Amino acid sequence: MNLLVTGAWTDAKAHFEELAAMGHSIAFLQQEKDELPCDPVWVEGVICNGLFLHHPIGLFPNLRFIQLTSAGFDRVDMDCVRAHGIEIRGARGVYSIPMAEFAVAGVLQLYKQARFFYDNQRAGLWEKHRGLLELFGKTVTVVGCGSVGTECAKRFAAFGCRVRGVDILPREDAAYASMLPLSELDGLLPETDVLVLTVPLTKDTELLIDGRRLGLLKSSAVVVNISRGKVLDETSLAERLENGSLRGAVLDVFEEEPLPEANPLWKLENVILTPHNSFVGEGNGGRLAEVILSALVSFSHK
């Protein structure tokens, strides 16, 4: 297969010989926004992330295989993919472990008043804080029970939390105390101590957690968003965090990225804010290579 590989697969060059031994011809594009290194007609398969944001998928008339380095498909025209019978694969499971660890770490930072102690350490102050909380016994609601959500569920459960899942296609899963359909979400929110968003961004999930649903949460709740920024109403969230209607938030994704300097979330002390970084972990490279190579083998056998 004629493969266009982009620098989104950071270890790609280390696997070129392996790809060639599998019978693939390779063209490489380091920056996806740059000029294509080959005629689009030549391309039969791509390994990329946001390639089609810069080079419309319609430019590739012979495209029949897409392997993304991201878990979500929101940067691809899925209507076009379906219309042309293109096989598309995501990086399912590659980033789930570091993202789940990030979610737990963020909540613990809020519960254990990490900012307070960090500031006091820098100031040389010896001062106790009597308001530390435990994860044990808390109710965690995970919205989106795919690979990331399930890794989150396992880790929160290990701390003694009661973990409930919400998914478009609920199932029996030992990682969750229960899993309910999305239609039941409103009934779960008032009992939720930690709301974890790991749902993919689609037309149905955009602003899924809007101002009304944020209002169903108790004031002691913490919201964690490691899915996509547009799943959550940031303006309503900021207002509730400012007026004490929510305990805090752990946010790694935003409606606009980079997050504008004027956004009030930057200055809120009850927010853990990171620049779309939760997916990073030293095991990603090995997991991604395994996913990509397995997908190519599977596709070539069809």
XYZ file of C-alpha atoms in Angstrom:
302
model
C 0.000 0.000 0.000
C 1.184 3.544 -0.716
C 1.353 5.133 2.733
C 1.564 8.808 3.578
C 2.963 8.974 7.116
C 3.085 12.233 9.073
C 5.152 13.428 11.987
C 2.136 12.984 14.239
C 3.570 9.489 14.676
C 6.700 10.716 16.413
C 8.504 7.354 16.207
C 7.531 6.716 12.594
C 11.026 6.745 11.110
C 12.127 4.007 13.501
C 9.543 1.729 11.868
C 10.100 2.562 8.193
C 12.117 -0.605 7.532
C 9.415 -2.691 9.168
C 6.734 -1.014 7.078
C 8.757 -1.556 3.919
C 9.226 -5.232 4.812
C 5.432 -5.471 5.041
C 5.261 -4.312 1.425
C 4.340 -0.659 1.958
C 5.773 2.305 0.047
C 6.237 5.373 2.241
C 6.066 9.128 1.767
C 6.764 11.201 4.879
C 5.347 14.598 5.879
C 6.784 16.006 9.102
C 4.366 18.909 9.568
C 0.814 18.153 8.511
C 0.159 21.743 7.439
C 3.048 21.692 4.941
C 2.927 20.888 1.225
C 2.343 17.222 0.458
C 5.502 15.272 -0.472
C 3.649 13.233 -3.097
C 0.756 13.351 -5.542
C -2.486 12.859 -3.568
C -3.567 10.358 -6.234
C -0.659 8.111 -5.158
C -1.884 7.876 -1.573
C -3.826 4.757 -0.560
C -3.352 4.951 3.177
C -2.408 7.610 5.732
C -1.071 7.584 9.273
C -1.802 11.014 10.683
C -3.594 13.171 13.239
C -4.959 16.444 11.824
C -3.840 16.021 8.205
C -7.322 16.615 6.791
C -7.614 19.969 8.562
C -4.966 21.235 6.118
C -5.439 18.913 3.120
C -9.133 18.064 2.530
C -9.846 14.365 2.403
C -11.417 14.840 -1.039
C -7.935 15.444 -2.485
C -7.139 11.732 -2.062
C -9.295 9.820 -4.584
C -7.623 6.447 -3.921
C -7.607 6.650 -0.133
C -8.911 3.469 1.503
C -7.194 3.328 4.920
C -6.741 5.924 7.687
C -4.881 5.286 10.909
C -5.084 8.173 13.363
C -2.606 8.807 16.132
C -5.475 10.242 18.189
C -8.281 8.328 19.841
C -11.084 10.560 18.546
C -12.374 10.992 14.994
C -13.545 14.606 15.339
C -10.838 15.968 12.993
C -11.999 13.810 10.085
C -14.993 14.258 7.769
C -16.702 11.034 8.776
C -19.508 11.511 6.249
C -16.894 11.361 3.495
C -15.211 8.359 5.096
C -18.475 6.437 5.188
C -19.545 7.509 1.701
C -16.307 6.207 0.168
C -16.001 3.055 2.257
C -12.676 4.125 3.764
C -11.521 2.085 6.733
C -10.549 4.301 9.660
C -8.844 3.339 12.898
C -8.155 5.374 16.025
C -5.453 5.002 18.648
C -7.773 3.297 21.108
C -6.067 2.422 24.364
C -2.789 4.187 23.599
C -3.303 7.193 25.875
C -5.813 5.765 28.346
C -3.362 4.972 31.139
C -1.686 8.403 31.442
C -5.048 10.156 31.050
C -6.615 8.089 33.815
C -3.645 8.750 36.098
C -3.974 12.460 35.327
C -7.670 12.454 36.269
C -7.000 10.867 39.651
C -3.969 13.087 40.295
C -5.966 16.227 39.534
C -8.774 15.360 41.939
C -6.251 14.450 44.628
C -4.514 17.812 44.197
C -7.814 19.532 44.938
C -8.809 17.177 47.755
C -5.402 17.375 49.442
C -5.011 21.159 48.992
C -1.795 20.846 46.969
C -1.846 24.526 45.946
C -2.053 25.648 49.590
C 0.939 23.558 50.625
C 2.938 24.484 47.525
C 2.443 28.193 48.161
C 3.385 27.769 51.825
C 6.473 25.771 50.905
C 7.664 28.560 48.623
C 6.961 31.122 51.356
C 8.593 29.028 54.072
C 5.379 28.828 56.100
C 4.612 25.979 58.509
C 0.807 25.936 58.571
C -1.576 23.000 58.842
C -4.751 22.688 56.771
C -7.693 20.950 58.454
C -9.873 20.700 55.335
C -8.262 17.780 53.510
C -10.654 15.270 51.942
C -10.564 11.548 51.170
C -11.413 9.876 47.883
C -12.570 6.836 49.822
C -16.338 6.490 49.766
C -16.915 9.141 47.129
C -19.262 8.603 44.177
C -17.600 9.013 40.787
C -19.634 9.276 37.589
C -17.704 8.545 34.394
C -19.420 9.807 31.243
C -18.064 7.875 28.269
C -17.081 4.323 29.118
C -14.567 3.618 26.393
C -10.929 2.813 27.013
C -10.087 6.093 28.784
C -13.213 6.062 30.914
C -12.684 2.465 31.940
C -9.070 3.071 32.971
C -10.353 5.995 35.061
C -12.998 3.755 36.622
C -10.412 1.151 37.638
C -8.226 3.700 39.366
C -10.970 5.526 41.225
C -12.390 2.177 42.338
C -8.973 1.261 43.738
C -9.296 4.249 46.090
C -12.578 2.882 47.403
C -14.885 5.043 45.284
C -18.271 3.925 44.004
C -17.899 4.306 40.237
C -20.885 4.548 37.942
C -20.640 4.712 34.183
C -22.816 6.524 31.669
C -22.586 5.538 28.026
C -24.570 5.611 24.800
C -24.305 1.808 24.738
C -24.323 0.628 28.371
C -22.953 -2.827 29.148
C -21.953 -5.063 32.010
C -18.391 -4.231 33.047
C -16.586 -5.206 36.235
C -14.821 -1.831 36.343
C -18.110 -0.112 37.190
C -20.603 -0.604 40.007
C -23.225 0.066 37.342
C -23.496 1.503 33.841
C -26.536 3.408 32.635
C -27.645 4.994 29.347
C -27.059 8.666 28.666
C -30.751 9.331 29.252
C -30.192 8.576 32.967
C -27.398 11.130 33.448
C -29.540 13.843 35.049
C -30.643 11.480 37.800
C -27.045 10.608 38.684
C -25.602 14.115 38.859
C -27.056 15.183 42.248
C -25.307 12.217 43.934
C -21.988 12.718 42.130
C -18.859 13.823 43.981
C -16.531 13.595 40.965
C -17.783 13.918 37.379
C -15.274 12.592 34.831
C -15.840 13.417 31.152
C -14.197 11.026 28.686
C -16.897 10.995 26.031
C -15.967 11.612 22.364
C -17.058 14.891 20.777
C -19.973 14.375 18.388
C -23.047 16.343 17.419
C -24.867 14.595 20.262
C -22.227 15.321 22.930
C -21.420 18.950 22.127
C -22.267 20.948 25.289
C -23.506 17.735 26.883
C -22.637 19.220 30.262
C -24.335 22.589 29.941
C -25.337 25.125 32.553
C -28.485 23.209 33.472
C -26.612 19.971 34.134
C -23.855 21.768 36.033
C -26.644 23.128 38.210
C -27.658 19.577 39.133
C -24.282 18.926 40.760
C -23.826 19.590 44.464
C -21.525 22.412 45.550
C -18.898 19.917 46.768
C -18.541 18.273 43.343
C -15.428 18.294 41.176
C -15.625 18.245 37.360
C -12.851 16.558 35.346
C -12.706 17.102 31.580
C -10.156 15.072 29.605
C -12.348 14.540 26.531
C -12.876 17.625 24.349
C -13.483 21.204 25.426
C -16.790 21.593 23.603
C -18.382 18.803 25.639
C -18.557 21.249 28.555
C -20.029 24.759 28.866
C -16.901 26.600 30.030
C -18.665 29.895 30.707
C -21.200 28.312 33.044
C -18.473 26.262 34.673
C -16.334 29.333 35.377
C -19.298 31.160 36.895
C -20.091 28.273 39.235
C -16.482 27.859 40.271
C -16.224 31.582 41.033
C -19.382 31.729 43.153
C -18.718 28.511 45.074
C -21.424 26.428 43.403
C -18.742 23.797 42.645
C -15.696 22.717 44.640
C -13.329 22.633 41.702
C -12.416 21.439 38.244
C -9.611 19.530 36.558
C -9.382 20.725 32.951
C -7.017 19.564 30.236
C -9.125 20.475 27.170
C -10.904 23.672 26.199
C -13.343 25.110 23.680
C -10.514 27.239 22.250
C -6.921 26.045 22.350
C -4.572 27.584 23.296
C -6.780 28.946 26.065
C -6.937 32.763 25.668
C -5.089 34.745 28.330
C -8.284 36.626 29.192
C -10.193 33.447 30.053
C -11.180 33.604 33.762
C -10.302 29.942 34.281
C -6.597 30.860 34.372
C -6.977 32.753 37.648
C -9.274 30.436 39.586
C -7.493 28.766 42.493
C -9.933 25.840 42.542
C -8.975 24.802 38.996
C -6.191 22.463 37.896
C -5.491 23.655 34.338
C -3.137 21.990 31.858
C -2.543 22.556 28.090
C -4.084 19.403 26.548
C -1.263 17.416 28.105
C -2.968 14.585 30.005
C -2.268 12.029 27.274
C 1.512 12.162 27.698
C 3.260 9.085 29.102
C 6.472 7.212 28.384
C 4.558 4.099 27.328
C 2.688 5.810 24.495
C 5.283 5.160 21.814
C 5.269 1.406 22.260
C 1.490 1.208 22.502
C 0.974 3.387 19.418
C 3.409 1.372 17.302
C 1.636 -1.831 18.298
C -1.762 -0.364 17.362
C -0.554 0.938 13.987
C 1.333 -2.172 12.917
C -1.496 -4.479 14.004
C -4.015 -2.364 12.075
C -1.915 -2.536 8.911
C -1.579 -6.299 9.202
C -5.312 -6.667 9.758
C -6.157 -4.423 6.802
C -3.761 -6.204 4.431
C -5.424 -9.545 5.220
C -8.853 -8.345 4.101
